[in-house]
Short mmCIF file of C-alpha atoms and ligand atoms in Angstrom, two decimals:
data_model
loop_
_atom_site.label_atom_id
_atom_site.label_comp_id
_atom_site.label_asym_id
_atom_site.label_seq_id
_atom_site.Cartn_x
_atom_site.Cartn_y
_atom_site.Cartn_z
CA MET A 1 -8.67 -5.20 27.55
CA PHE A 2 -6.85 -2.02 28.50
CA ARG A 3 -4.35 -1.43 31.18
CA GLN A 4 -6.62 0.64 33.35
CA CYS A 5 -5.65 3.58 35.48
CA PRO A 6 -7.03 3.01 38.95
CA LEU A 7 -10.51 4.45 38.93
CA ARG A 8 -10.94 7.27 41.39
CA GLU A 9 -14.24 8.25 42.88
CA PRO A 10 -15.24 11.84 42.15
CA PRO A 11 -15.73 14.08 45.15
CA ALA A 12 -19.17 13.49 46.67
CA ASP A 13 -20.61 16.78 45.40
CA ARG A 14 -19.56 15.92 41.85
CA ARG A 15 -20.67 12.32 41.74
CA LEU A 16 -22.90 11.51 38.80
CA VAL A 17 -25.61 9.61 40.60
CA GLY A 18 -27.34 7.34 38.11
CA MET A 19 -25.78 9.15 35.19
CA SER A 20 -22.71 7.90 33.48
CA ALA A 21 -23.19 9.55 30.11
CA SER A 22 -20.69 12.29 30.78
CA LEU A 23 -17.13 12.69 31.98
CA LEU A 24 -17.98 16.10 33.40
CA PRO A 25 -19.50 17.11 36.69
CA ARG A 26 -23.25 17.37 36.53
CA ASP A 27 -23.49 20.92 37.82
CA ARG A 28 -23.14 23.85 35.45
CA THR A 29 -19.44 24.26 35.26
CA ALA A 30 -17.39 26.22 32.76
CA ALA A 31 -16.76 23.10 30.66
CA ARG A 32 -20.42 22.08 30.56
CA GLU A 33 -21.52 25.60 29.61
CA SER A 34 -18.96 25.63 26.83
CA LEU A 35 -20.36 22.32 25.51
CA GLU A 36 -23.89 23.63 25.60
CA ARG A 37 -22.96 26.76 23.69
CA SER A 38 -21.05 24.85 21.02
CA ALA A 39 -23.87 22.29 20.55
CA GLY A 40 -25.88 24.74 18.45
CA ARG A 41 -22.89 25.40 16.24
CA LEU A 42 -22.13 21.70 15.77
CA ARG A 43 -25.76 20.95 14.95
CA GLU A 44 -25.51 23.19 11.91
CA VAL A 45 -23.05 20.67 10.49
CA PHE A 46 -24.28 17.49 12.21
CA PRO A 47 -28.01 18.01 12.79
CA GLU A 48 -28.24 15.03 15.13
CA TRP A 49 -25.30 16.15 17.33
CA PRO A 50 -24.25 14.69 19.76
CA ALA A 51 -26.22 11.58 18.76
CA GLY A 52 -24.26 9.50 16.28
CA HIS A 53 -20.92 10.91 17.41
CA PRO A 54 -20.07 9.22 20.72
CA THR A 55 -16.31 9.32 20.18
CA ALA A 56 -16.22 12.98 19.13
CA ARG A 57 -18.48 13.85 22.07
CA LEU A 58 -16.10 12.06 24.43
CA LEU A 59 -13.17 13.98 22.96
CA GLN A 60 -15.08 17.24 23.32
CA GLU A 61 -15.85 16.60 26.98
CA TYR A 62 -12.26 15.60 27.60
CA LEU A 63 -10.71 18.68 25.95
CA ALA A 64 -13.23 21.10 27.45
CA GLY A 65 -12.93 19.48 30.89
CA ARG A 66 -9.16 19.68 30.82
CA ALA A 67 -9.13 23.24 29.49
CA ALA A 68 -11.33 24.25 32.43
CA GLY A 69 -9.26 22.28 34.94
CA GLU A 70 -12.22 20.04 35.75
CA LEU A 71 -10.63 16.82 34.51
CA ASP A 72 -7.16 15.43 34.93
CA LEU A 73 -4.92 14.02 32.23
CA SER A 74 -6.80 10.72 32.22
CA GLY A 75 -10.21 12.40 31.92
CA ARG A 76 -11.19 11.83 35.57
CA PHE A 77 -12.02 14.16 38.41
CA PRO A 78 -8.82 15.45 39.94
CA GLN A 79 -7.90 14.35 43.44
CA PRO A 80 -9.07 16.93 46.01
CA GLU A 81 -5.49 17.62 47.06
CA THR A 82 -4.16 18.18 43.54
CA ALA A 83 -5.17 20.67 40.92
CA ALA A 84 -5.63 19.16 37.47
CA PRO A 85 -2.92 20.13 35.00
CA LEU A 86 -4.61 22.36 32.47
CA LEU A 87 -4.76 21.57 28.80
CA ARG A 88 -1.74 23.07 27.11
CA GLU A 89 -2.12 24.97 23.87
CA ALA A 90 -0.26 23.44 20.96
CA ALA A 91 1.66 25.10 18.14
CA VAL A 92 -0.12 22.71 15.77
CA THR A 93 -2.88 20.17 16.15
CA LEU A 94 -2.68 17.26 13.73
CA VAL A 95 -5.90 15.31 13.25
CA LEU A 96 -5.46 11.89 11.68
CA ASP A 97 -8.21 9.82 10.03
CA ASP A 98 -11.22 11.81 11.16
CA SER A 99 -14.11 10.10 9.39
CA ASP A 100 -16.52 13.01 8.97
CA GLY A 101 -15.03 16.17 10.49
CA ALA A 102 -16.53 15.80 13.97
CA LEU A 103 -13.18 15.28 15.73
CA THR A 104 -11.71 18.23 13.83
CA LEU A 105 -14.60 20.61 14.55
CA VAL A 106 -14.61 19.64 18.22
CA SER A 107 -10.90 20.25 18.64
CA ALA A 108 -10.77 23.38 16.48
CA GLY A 109 -13.67 24.79 18.51
CA ILE A 110 -11.72 24.48 21.75
CA SER A 111 -8.07 24.91 20.83
CA SER A 112 -6.90 27.96 18.95
CA SER A 113 -3.93 26.22 17.37
CA PRO A 114 -3.89 25.76 13.59
CA HIS A 115 -5.22 22.33 12.65
CA VAL A 116 -3.85 20.09 9.92
CA VAL A 117 -6.07 17.14 8.97
CA ARG A 118 -4.89 14.08 7.10
CA CYS A 119 -7.09 11.09 6.28
CA ASP A 120 -5.97 7.87 4.65
CA SER A 121 -9.39 7.60 3.02
CA ALA A 122 -10.13 9.97 0.12
CA ALA A 123 -13.85 9.80 0.95
CA GLU A 124 -13.19 10.75 4.57
CA ALA A 125 -10.89 13.62 3.56
CA ALA A 126 -13.68 14.92 1.32
CA ALA A 127 -16.19 14.62 4.18
CA VAL A 128 -13.92 16.52 6.58
CA ALA A 129 -13.26 19.25 4.00
CA ALA A 130 -17.01 19.57 3.39
CA ALA A 131 -17.76 19.80 7.13
CA VAL A 132 -15.10 22.48 7.62
CA ALA A 133 -16.33 24.42 4.57
CA ARG A 134 -19.88 24.21 5.86
CA CYS A 135 -18.73 25.53 9.19
CA GLU A 136 -16.75 28.36 7.67
CA GLY A 137 -19.53 29.23 5.26
CA SER A 138 -22.23 29.41 7.86
CA GLY A 139 -22.03 33.17 8.18
CA GLY A 140 -20.07 33.13 11.39
CA SER A 141 -22.59 31.26 13.45
CA VAL A 142 -20.58 28.08 13.32
CA ALA A 143 -17.29 29.82 12.80
CA ALA A 144 -14.95 30.70 15.65
CA LEU A 145 -12.81 27.80 14.57
CA SER A 146 -9.07 27.80 14.30
CA ALA A 147 -7.56 27.60 10.85
CA VAL A 148 -8.02 24.11 9.42
CA GLU A 149 -6.15 22.68 6.46
CA VAL A 150 -7.13 19.30 5.04
CA VAL A 151 -4.17 17.71 3.26
CA ARG A 152 -5.44 16.30 -0.06
CA GLY A 153 -2.50 16.35 -2.48
CA SER A 154 0.00 13.64 -3.21
CA GLY A 155 3.41 13.49 -1.63
CA GLN A 156 5.72 15.81 -3.48
CA GLY A 157 8.85 14.21 -2.05
CA GLU A 158 11.09 12.21 -4.35
CA ASP A 159 9.75 8.94 -3.05
CA ARG A 160 6.10 10.00 -3.26
CA ASN A 161 5.69 8.62 0.20
CA PRO A 162 2.00 9.02 1.13
CA PHE A 163 3.04 10.73 4.36
CA SER A 164 5.47 13.27 2.93
CA GLU A 165 2.87 15.93 2.16
CA VAL A 166 1.38 15.99 5.65
CA CYS A 167 4.85 15.95 7.19
CA ARG A 168 5.89 18.90 5.03
CA CYS A 169 2.69 20.76 5.88
CA VAL A 170 2.96 20.36 9.67
CA ARG A 171 6.65 21.17 9.71
CA GLY A 172 5.90 24.28 7.68
CA VAL A 173 3.43 25.49 10.30
CA LEU A 174 5.88 24.66 13.07
CA SER A 175 8.64 26.61 11.39
CA GLU A 176 6.41 29.67 11.28
CA GLU A 177 6.30 29.66 15.07
CA GLY A 178 2.97 31.45 15.24
CA PRO A 179 1.82 33.18 18.39
CA ALA A 180 0.60 29.92 19.86
CA ALA A 181 3.93 28.21 19.45
CA GLY A 182 5.39 29.64 22.60
CA GLY A 183 2.62 28.45 24.80
CA PHE A 184 -0.35 30.33 26.08
CA ARG A 185 -2.76 31.89 23.72
CA LYS A 186 -6.19 32.82 24.78
CA GLY A 187 -9.03 30.77 23.37
CA HIS A 188 -10.12 32.36 20.10
CA ALA A 189 -13.78 31.51 20.28
CA GLU A 190 -15.81 33.55 22.68
CA ASP A 191 -16.93 30.39 24.40
CA ALA A 192 -13.63 28.55 24.30
CA PRO A 193 -12.23 28.06 27.77
CA GLU A 194 -9.10 30.02 28.46
CA PHE A 195 -5.93 28.04 28.52
CA ALA A 196 -3.54 28.25 31.38
CA ALA A 197 -0.49 30.42 31.05
CA GLN A 198 1.98 27.61 31.02
CA SER A 199 4.51 26.20 28.67
CA GLY A 200 2.95 25.22 25.38
CA LEU A 201 2.98 22.03 23.45
CA ARG A 202 4.62 21.68 20.10
CA LEU A 203 2.19 19.18 18.69
CA ARG A 204 -1.14 17.70 19.74
CA VAL A 205 -2.15 14.68 17.69
CA ILE A 206 -5.74 13.51 17.63
CA VAL A 207 -6.05 10.08 16.05
CA SER A 208 -9.17 8.15 15.25
CA ALA A 209 -8.34 4.58 16.29
CA PRO A 210 -7.25 2.70 13.17
CA LYS A 211 -8.44 -0.77 12.27
CA GLN A 212 -5.00 -2.32 12.60
CA VAL A 213 -2.24 -1.70 15.07
CA ARG A 214 0.27 -1.63 12.20
CA ALA A 215 -1.52 1.45 10.86
CA LEU A 216 -1.00 3.13 14.25
CA GLY A 217 2.69 2.23 13.94
CA ASP A 218 2.90 4.19 10.67
CA LEU A 219 1.12 7.18 12.22
CA LEU A 220 3.59 7.20 15.11
CA HIS A 221 6.47 7.09 12.66
CA LEU A 222 4.88 10.06 10.92
CA VAL A 223 4.87 11.96 14.22
CA GLY A 224 8.50 10.92 14.67
CA ALA A 225 9.36 12.29 11.23
CA ILE A 226 7.57 15.56 11.97
CA MET A 227 9.36 15.95 15.29
CA ALA A 228 12.81 15.00 13.99
CA GLY A 229 15.01 18.00 14.51
CA GLN A 230 12.50 19.67 16.82
CA GLU A 231 14.16 18.17 19.90
CA GLY A 232 15.90 20.70 22.03
CA ARG A 233 13.69 23.53 20.80
CA PRO A 234 11.44 25.11 23.36
CA HIS A 235 8.16 23.29 23.82
CA SER A 236 9.24 20.18 21.99
CA ASP A 237 6.63 18.03 23.67
CA VAL A 238 3.91 16.01 21.97
CA GLU A 239 0.56 14.85 23.29
CA LEU A 240 -1.45 12.25 21.45
CA VAL A 241 -5.11 11.47 22.03
CA LEU A 242 -6.34 8.30 20.37
CA ALA A 243 -10.13 8.19 20.21
CA GLY A 244 -12.19 5.18 19.26
CA ARG A 245 -14.87 2.63 19.93
CA GLU A 246 -13.87 0.23 22.68
CA LYS A 247 -14.52 -2.84 20.56
CA HIS A 248 -11.96 -1.69 18.00
CA MET A 249 -9.18 -0.93 20.46
CA THR A 250 -6.84 -3.59 21.78
CA LYS A 251 -4.09 -3.64 24.35
CA ALA A 252 -1.59 -3.70 21.50
CA PHE A 253 -2.42 -0.01 20.97
CA ASN A 254 -1.06 0.79 24.44
CA GLY A 255 2.16 -1.06 23.67
CA GLU A 256 2.61 0.80 20.39
CA LEU A 257 2.10 4.15 22.13
CA GLU A 258 4.43 3.24 25.00
CA ALA A 259 7.25 2.77 22.50
CA TRP A 260 7.13 6.50 21.73
CA PHE A 261 5.68 8.05 24.90
CA SER A 262 6.63 7.60 28.54
CA ARG A 263 3.05 7.65 29.79
CA VAL A 264 -0.24 6.31 28.47
CA ASP A 265 -3.51 7.04 30.29
CA VAL A 266 -6.86 5.44 29.56
CA SER A 267 -10.01 7.54 29.92
CA PRO A 268 -13.22 6.21 31.40
CA GLY A 269 -15.46 4.67 28.77
CA LEU A 270 -18.44 6.66 27.58
CA ALA A 271 -21.11 5.32 25.23
CA LYS A 272 -18.73 2.47 24.35
CA SER A 273 -15.99 4.91 23.33
CA ARG A 274 -12.68 5.55 25.01
CA LEU A 275 -9.56 7.68 24.75
CA LEU A 276 -5.92 6.70 25.15
CA ILE A 277 -3.84 9.73 26.10
CA ALA A 278 -0.11 9.48 25.45
CA THR A 279 2.24 12.07 26.94
CA GLY A 280 5.96 12.47 27.58
CA TRP A 281 7.34 12.27 24.05
CA ARG A 282 10.38 10.05 23.95
CA GLY A 283 10.86 10.35 20.24
CA ALA A 284 12.40 7.80 17.98
CA SER A 285 14.96 6.84 20.61
CA GLY A 286 12.28 5.05 22.56
CA ALA A 287 10.85 3.09 19.67
CA VAL A 288 12.53 -0.17 18.81
CA GLY A 289 13.88 -0.19 15.29
CA SER A 290 12.40 3.17 14.47
CA SER A 291 14.09 6.05 12.81
CA PRO A 292 12.91 9.60 12.32
CA GLY A 293 12.23 8.87 8.63
CA LEU A 294 8.78 8.67 7.10
CA PRO A 295 6.90 5.38 7.43
CA THR A 296 7.96 2.75 4.92
CA PRO A 297 5.98 -0.25 3.67
CA VAL A 298 6.54 -3.83 4.74
CA VAL A 299 7.64 -5.87 1.72
CA ARG A 300 6.94 -9.61 1.54
CA ASP A 301 7.25 -11.74 -1.60
CA GLY A 302 7.51 -8.56 -3.61
CA ILE A 303 4.26 -7.16 -2.23
CA SER A 304 4.55 -3.80 -0.48
CA ALA A 305 2.09 -2.64 2.15
CA PHE A 306 1.87 0.42 4.34
CA GLY A 307 0.18 -0.23 7.67
CA ALA A 308 -3.30 0.96 6.68
CA CYS A 309 -3.33 -1.04 3.42
CA TYR A 310 -6.10 -3.64 3.37
CA GLY A 311 -4.76 -7.12 4.12
CA GLY A 312 -1.18 -5.94 4.56
CA SER A 313 1.23 -7.68 2.20
CA ARG A 314 -0.86 -10.86 2.06
CA VAL A 315 -2.56 -12.20 -1.06
CA ASP A 316 -6.33 -12.04 -0.70
CA ALA A 317 -8.01 -15.42 -1.19
CA GLY A 318 -10.91 -13.86 -3.12
CA ALA A 319 -8.48 -12.07 -5.42
CA ARG A 320 -6.70 -15.38 -6.04
CA LEU A 321 -9.95 -17.04 -7.16
CA LEU A 322 -10.77 -14.04 -9.37
CA LEU A 323 -7.37 -14.33 -11.04
CA GLU A 324 -7.78 -18.07 -11.63
CA ALA A 325 -11.17 -17.48 -13.24
CA LEU A 326 -9.80 -14.67 -15.39
CA ARG A 327 -6.90 -16.87 -16.47
CA ALA A 328 -9.28 -19.71 -17.40
CA HIS A 329 -11.34 -17.38 -19.61
CA ALA A 330 -8.49 -15.32 -21.03
CA ALA A 331 -8.08 -17.80 -23.89
CA GLU A 332 -11.54 -16.86 -25.11
CA GLY A 333 -10.28 -13.50 -26.21
CA PRO A 334 -9.19 -10.22 -24.72
CA ALA A 335 -10.46 -10.14 -21.20
CA GLY A 336 -12.40 -13.33 -21.52
CA SER A 337 -14.48 -12.51 -24.59
CA ALA A 338 -15.08 -8.86 -23.87
CA ASP A 339 -15.67 -7.29 -27.28
CA ASP A 340 -12.57 -6.78 -29.33
CA ALA A 341 -10.77 -3.69 -28.13
CA GLY A 342 -10.09 -2.67 -31.73
CA GLY A 343 -6.43 -3.59 -31.84
CA SER A 344 -5.42 -1.05 -29.24
CA PRO A 345 -4.01 -2.26 -25.90
CA LEU A 346 -6.50 -3.68 -23.47
CA ARG A 347 -7.32 -1.11 -20.80
CA VAL A 348 -7.72 -2.75 -17.40
CA LEU A 349 -8.69 -1.20 -14.09
CA ASP A 350 -8.56 -2.83 -10.67
CA LEU A 351 -11.16 -0.89 -8.69
CA GLY A 352 -10.07 -1.00 -5.04
CA CYS A 353 -6.56 -2.18 -5.90
CA GLY A 354 -5.29 -2.78 -2.34
CA ASN A 355 -1.62 -3.76 -2.25
CA GLY A 356 -1.46 -4.17 -6.05
CA TRP A 357 -0.99 -7.97 -6.13
CA LEU A 358 -3.94 -8.57 -8.46
CA LEU A 359 -2.76 -5.87 -10.89
CA ARG A 360 0.72 -7.36 -10.87
CA GLU A 361 -0.70 -10.74 -11.87
CA VAL A 362 -3.00 -9.19 -14.48
CA ARG A 363 0.07 -7.58 -16.04
CA VAL A 364 1.53 -11.07 -16.52
CA LEU A 365 -1.75 -12.41 -17.90
CA PHE A 366 -2.23 -9.58 -20.41
CA PRO A 367 1.22 -8.35 -21.39
CA GLY A 368 0.96 -5.01 -23.11
CA ALA A 369 -2.31 -4.09 -21.41
CA ARG A 370 -2.61 -0.58 -20.02
CA LEU A 371 -3.16 -1.00 -16.31
CA ALA A 372 -4.71 1.29 -13.76
CA GLY A 373 -5.65 0.96 -10.11
CA VAL A 374 -7.80 3.09 -7.84
CA ASP A 375 -8.09 2.89 -4.11
CA ASP A 376 -9.81 5.07 -1.55
CA SER A 377 -6.93 4.36 0.82
CA TRP A 378 -3.82 6.45 0.35
CA ALA A 379 -1.80 3.65 1.95
CA ALA A 380 -3.20 1.14 -0.56
CA ALA A 381 -2.63 3.29 -3.66
CA ALA A 382 0.96 3.97 -2.57
CA SER A 383 1.53 0.30 -1.69
CA ALA A 384 0.25 -0.79 -5.12
CA ARG A 385 2.56 1.71 -6.77
CA MET A 386 5.49 0.14 -4.97
CA THR A 387 4.35 -3.45 -5.62
CA LEU A 388 4.12 -2.63 -9.32
CA ASP A 389 7.39 -0.81 -9.06
CA VAL A 390 6.02 2.24 -10.83
CA ASN A 391 8.45 5.05 -11.35
CA GLY A 392 6.94 7.98 -9.49
CA SER A 393 8.52 10.64 -11.66
CA GLY A 394 5.94 10.66 -14.41
CA ARG A 395 2.73 12.49 -15.06
CA GLY A 396 -0.22 12.72 -12.76
CA GLY A 397 1.53 13.58 -9.53
CA GLU A 398 -0.53 16.65 -8.76
CA GLY A 399 -3.07 16.42 -6.03
CA THR A 400 -6.54 17.00 -7.37
CA HIS A 401 -9.91 17.44 -5.84
CA GLU A 402 -10.55 13.73 -6.27
CA GLY A 403 -7.24 12.49 -5.06
CA SER A 404 -3.83 11.99 -6.51
CA ALA A 405 -2.24 9.74 -9.07
CA PHE A 406 0.98 7.80 -9.11
CA ALA A 407 2.02 7.15 -12.64
CA SER A 408 4.88 6.17 -14.83
CA GLY A 409 5.82 8.37 -17.73
CA ASP A 410 6.08 5.35 -20.04
CA GLY A 411 2.44 4.37 -20.17
CA GLY A 412 2.88 1.93 -17.27
CA PRO A 413 0.31 1.43 -14.54
CA VAL A 414 -1.44 4.48 -13.14
CA LEU A 415 -2.43 4.27 -9.50
CA ARG A 416 -4.93 6.76 -8.22
CA HIS A 417 -5.94 7.67 -4.69
CA ALA A 418 -9.64 8.43 -5.06
CA ASP A 419 -13.04 7.46 -3.75
CA GLY A 420 -14.35 4.93 -6.23
CA THR A 421 -17.93 5.79 -5.32
CA ALA A 422 -17.55 9.49 -6.24
CA ALA A 423 -18.95 10.87 -9.48
CA LEU A 424 -16.72 10.49 -12.56
CA PRO A 425 -14.29 11.64 -13.80
CA TRP A 426 -11.59 10.98 -11.21
CA GLY A 427 -8.93 12.67 -13.27
CA GLU A 428 -7.24 12.14 -16.61
CA GLY A 429 -7.83 8.63 -17.94
CA PHE A 430 -10.54 7.84 -15.40
CA GLU A 431 -13.54 8.90 -17.44
CA ALA A 432 -16.75 7.13 -18.39
CA GLY A 433 -16.11 4.40 -20.96
CA ALA A 434 -12.32 4.46 -20.48
CA PHE A 435 -11.80 0.74 -19.73
CA ASP A 436 -12.31 -2.61 -21.47
CA LEU A 437 -12.01 -4.69 -18.33
CA VAL A 438 -12.60 -3.84 -14.66
CA THR A 439 -11.72 -6.22 -11.84
CA LEU A 440 -13.43 -5.67 -8.52
CA ASN A 441 -12.94 -7.33 -5.14
CA PRO A 442 -15.13 -4.95 -3.17
CA PRO A 443 -14.82 -4.24 0.53
CA PHE A 444 -17.24 -5.97 2.77
CA HIS A 445 -16.73 -3.36 5.48
CA GLU A 446 -17.04 0.41 5.41
CA GLY A 447 -14.57 1.46 8.09
CA THR A 448 -15.57 -0.93 10.81
CA THR A 449 -19.22 -1.34 9.75
CA VAL A 450 -20.38 -4.25 7.60
CA THR A 451 -22.21 -2.87 4.58
CA THR A 452 -23.00 -3.68 0.96
CA ASP A 453 -23.64 -0.04 0.00
CA THR A 454 -20.03 0.60 -0.98
CA ALA A 455 -19.92 -2.54 -3.13
CA HIS A 456 -23.12 -1.52 -4.94
CA ALA A 457 -21.72 1.97 -5.55
CA LEU A 458 -18.44 0.49 -6.84
CA ILE A 459 -20.38 -1.81 -9.21
CA ASP A 460 -22.19 1.28 -10.53
CA SER A 461 -18.85 3.07 -11.02
CA ALA A 462 -17.44 0.02 -12.81
CA HIS A 463 -20.42 0.06 -15.16
CA ALA A 464 -19.84 3.73 -15.94
CA LEU A 465 -16.08 3.24 -16.45
CA LEU A 466 -16.52 0.39 -18.94
CA ARG A 467 -16.93 0.99 -22.66
CA PRO A 468 -19.98 -0.60 -24.32
CA GLY A 469 -19.29 -4.34 -24.48
CA GLY A 470 -16.72 -4.09 -21.67
CA LEU A 471 -16.45 -6.69 -18.94
CA LEU A 472 -16.59 -6.54 -15.15
CA VAL A 473 -15.13 -9.48 -13.21
CA LEU A 474 -16.15 -9.39 -9.58
CA VAL A 475 -15.42 -11.62 -6.61
CA GLN A 476 -17.75 -11.69 -3.64
CA ASN A 477 -18.25 -13.62 -0.45
CA SER A 478 -20.64 -16.34 -1.58
CA HIS A 479 -23.34 -15.41 0.92
CA LEU A 480 -23.62 -11.90 -0.53
CA ARG A 481 -26.20 -11.15 -3.20
CA TYR A 482 -24.53 -8.86 -5.71
CA ARG A 483 -25.81 -10.75 -8.72
CA SER A 484 -29.22 -9.06 -8.76
CA HIS A 485 -27.56 -5.65 -8.50
CA LEU A 486 -25.30 -6.55 -11.43
CA ALA A 487 -28.26 -7.79 -13.46
CA SER A 488 -30.05 -4.46 -13.01
CA SER A 489 -27.48 -2.61 -15.14
CA PHE A 490 -25.35 -5.16 -17.04
CA ALA A 491 -26.58 -6.93 -20.17
CA HIS A 492 -25.45 -10.41 -19.18
CA VAL A 493 -24.15 -11.92 -15.92
CA GLU A 494 -22.68 -15.38 -15.42
CA GLN A 495 -20.83 -17.26 -12.71
CA TRP A 496 -17.22 -18.07 -13.56
CA ALA A 497 -16.02 -19.75 -10.38
CA ARG A 498 -17.05 -20.68 -6.86
CA ASP A 499 -15.28 -22.20 -3.89
CA ARG A 500 -16.21 -22.65 -0.23
CA ARG A 501 -16.06 -18.91 0.48
CA PHE A 502 -16.09 -16.94 -2.73
CA THR A 503 -17.97 -16.61 -6.01
CA VAL A 504 -16.60 -14.95 -9.15
CA LEU A 505 -19.15 -13.29 -11.44
CA ALA A 506 -18.60 -11.90 -14.92
CA ALA A 507 -20.88 -9.12 -16.18
CA TRP A 508 -20.93 -7.62 -19.69
CA LYS A 509 -22.04 -4.08 -20.34
CA GLN A 510 -24.58 -3.56 -23.12
C1 SAM B 1 -11.01 -6.54 -0.56
S1 SAM B 1 -9.84 -5.27 -0.89
C2 SAM B 1 -9.29 -5.75 -2.51
C3 SAM B 1 -7.84 -5.41 -2.76
C4 SAM B 1 -7.27 -5.97 -4.08
N1 SAM B 1 -8.02 -5.55 -5.25
C5 SAM B 1 -7.24 -7.47 -4.02
O1 SAM B 1 -8.12 -8.06 -4.63
O2 SAM B 1 -6.38 -8.02 -3.36
C6 SAM B 1 -10.90 -3.92 -1.17
C7 SAM B 1 -10.15 -2.63 -1.45
O3 SAM B 1 -11.13 -1.64 -1.78
C8 SAM B 1 -10.71 -0.41 -1.26
N2 SAM B 1 -11.87 0.48 -1.16
C9 SAM B 1 -12.81 0.52 -0.19
N3 SAM B 1 -13.71 1.49 -0.44
C10 SAM B 1 -13.33 2.06 -1.59
C11 SAM B 1 -13.83 3.14 -2.36
N4 SAM B 1 -14.92 3.81 -1.98
N5 SAM B 1 -13.16 3.49 -3.48
C12 SAM B 1 -12.05 2.83 -3.86
N6 SAM B 1 -11.52 1.81 -3.16
C13 SAM B 1 -12.16 1.43 -2.06
C14 SAM B 1 -10.09 -0.77 0.07
O4 SAM B 1 -9.22 0.25 0.53
C15 SAM B 1 -9.37 -2.07 -0.27
O5 SAM B 1 -8.04 -1.83 -0.64
#
């Protein structure tokens, strides 16, 4: 799967006989003691720690082992004749797509650099912010963390690019050139290993392995945009640590990293997790076709898609069947015999709008309808905005607790980045009873785990968002059993369409 670094045997006195659940030497070394001390602190936030967090635990061992000089760059025991290069302190650590705060808390407990966290998922950003707040609010017992900022607002740049806010934020910290920027700064936490007095790093990036390699491409472009103009300044180096479950990482990740970095190391696997460590920043010059600009979406047949957008710029087959069914019933009245909307424009929401294709087609089907889309993925909400060609200069651009909106000032579609399973309201216009028609093509996966919980929660949100008499049109994989969940809250449920893979159900609210 991976291009492996040759595996080296640890020195005999450090060999982990019959124990492979740790990167670190078995004896009580500085790194191991640091892990033991921080375990109590982490358990205040994650009571089961380290159980349930194999990837964060691997990252913790790696960073602590390198800070103490017990592991080399690849996370292995150093050769007897060479000292391991110590972990360099960074001016800024950027954490991308942490799912629950564990990667952030691990890194911010070891490195004293300010941390900026950016998650594509609104739900994950909320979880990280909650974990950090919990840590900070724990009366100092879990504190001793570096400053952490979770980027939640929308891009304020002219193009409302979903990466502009995080780029602005990191560059702002870099321009401040805090005490860590020049290199060595002693670990802030009493138990943090001391860093070596050596030249510092401009940026350390910790990335949770994305589902698609094209999403990694966007994240590398983001790093390129952050670093543009930093070349030639002291400590202009970047180190990137990609952490993930082995089954979700492919060799294509190495290739993507090698376009931007001169060296990529692969850590030993631990509890089915692994790290890819990229060093020797080559910048945009090394990456084919790349420029130091922010990531841009791929556009195909008028459908825009940033790398992390579900399905890319393809049309989803389930969404296609849903549209056909909606079209067939549209003649029956507004939204297929949903109660009359009282003469005012039909208000339609696509819950989990993806790249915006379905909304674009719904606009053709119901001209004059007021359209809205919500997606938990920042990449998806921004892609839908571009697919629908929404002018980003209108209202709703402010980041809110729930997420951020992309809107036109002329009553055109409103696209919101928000967790559709969170309690309502999600901002102006996204209140209980605000819609006549909701379309829903729910995710089958939560991250990389197959689950129906999210779909059930989205059905509940759809019910709350509909006015009395409003209609939900849902498409599901035919083997799934959402009908009984629908029947528990909706007044009437019927099947509108079915093919080999998908079933479309219509459900009316009382
Ligand atoms: C199967 S895709 C459907 C995309 C689009 N509506 C279509 O039919 O082509 C599911 C979408 O739901 C989004 N999603 C997943 N969890 C969500 C949540 N909690 N809140 C809002 N959207 C969510 C995903 O990001 C993804 O874009």
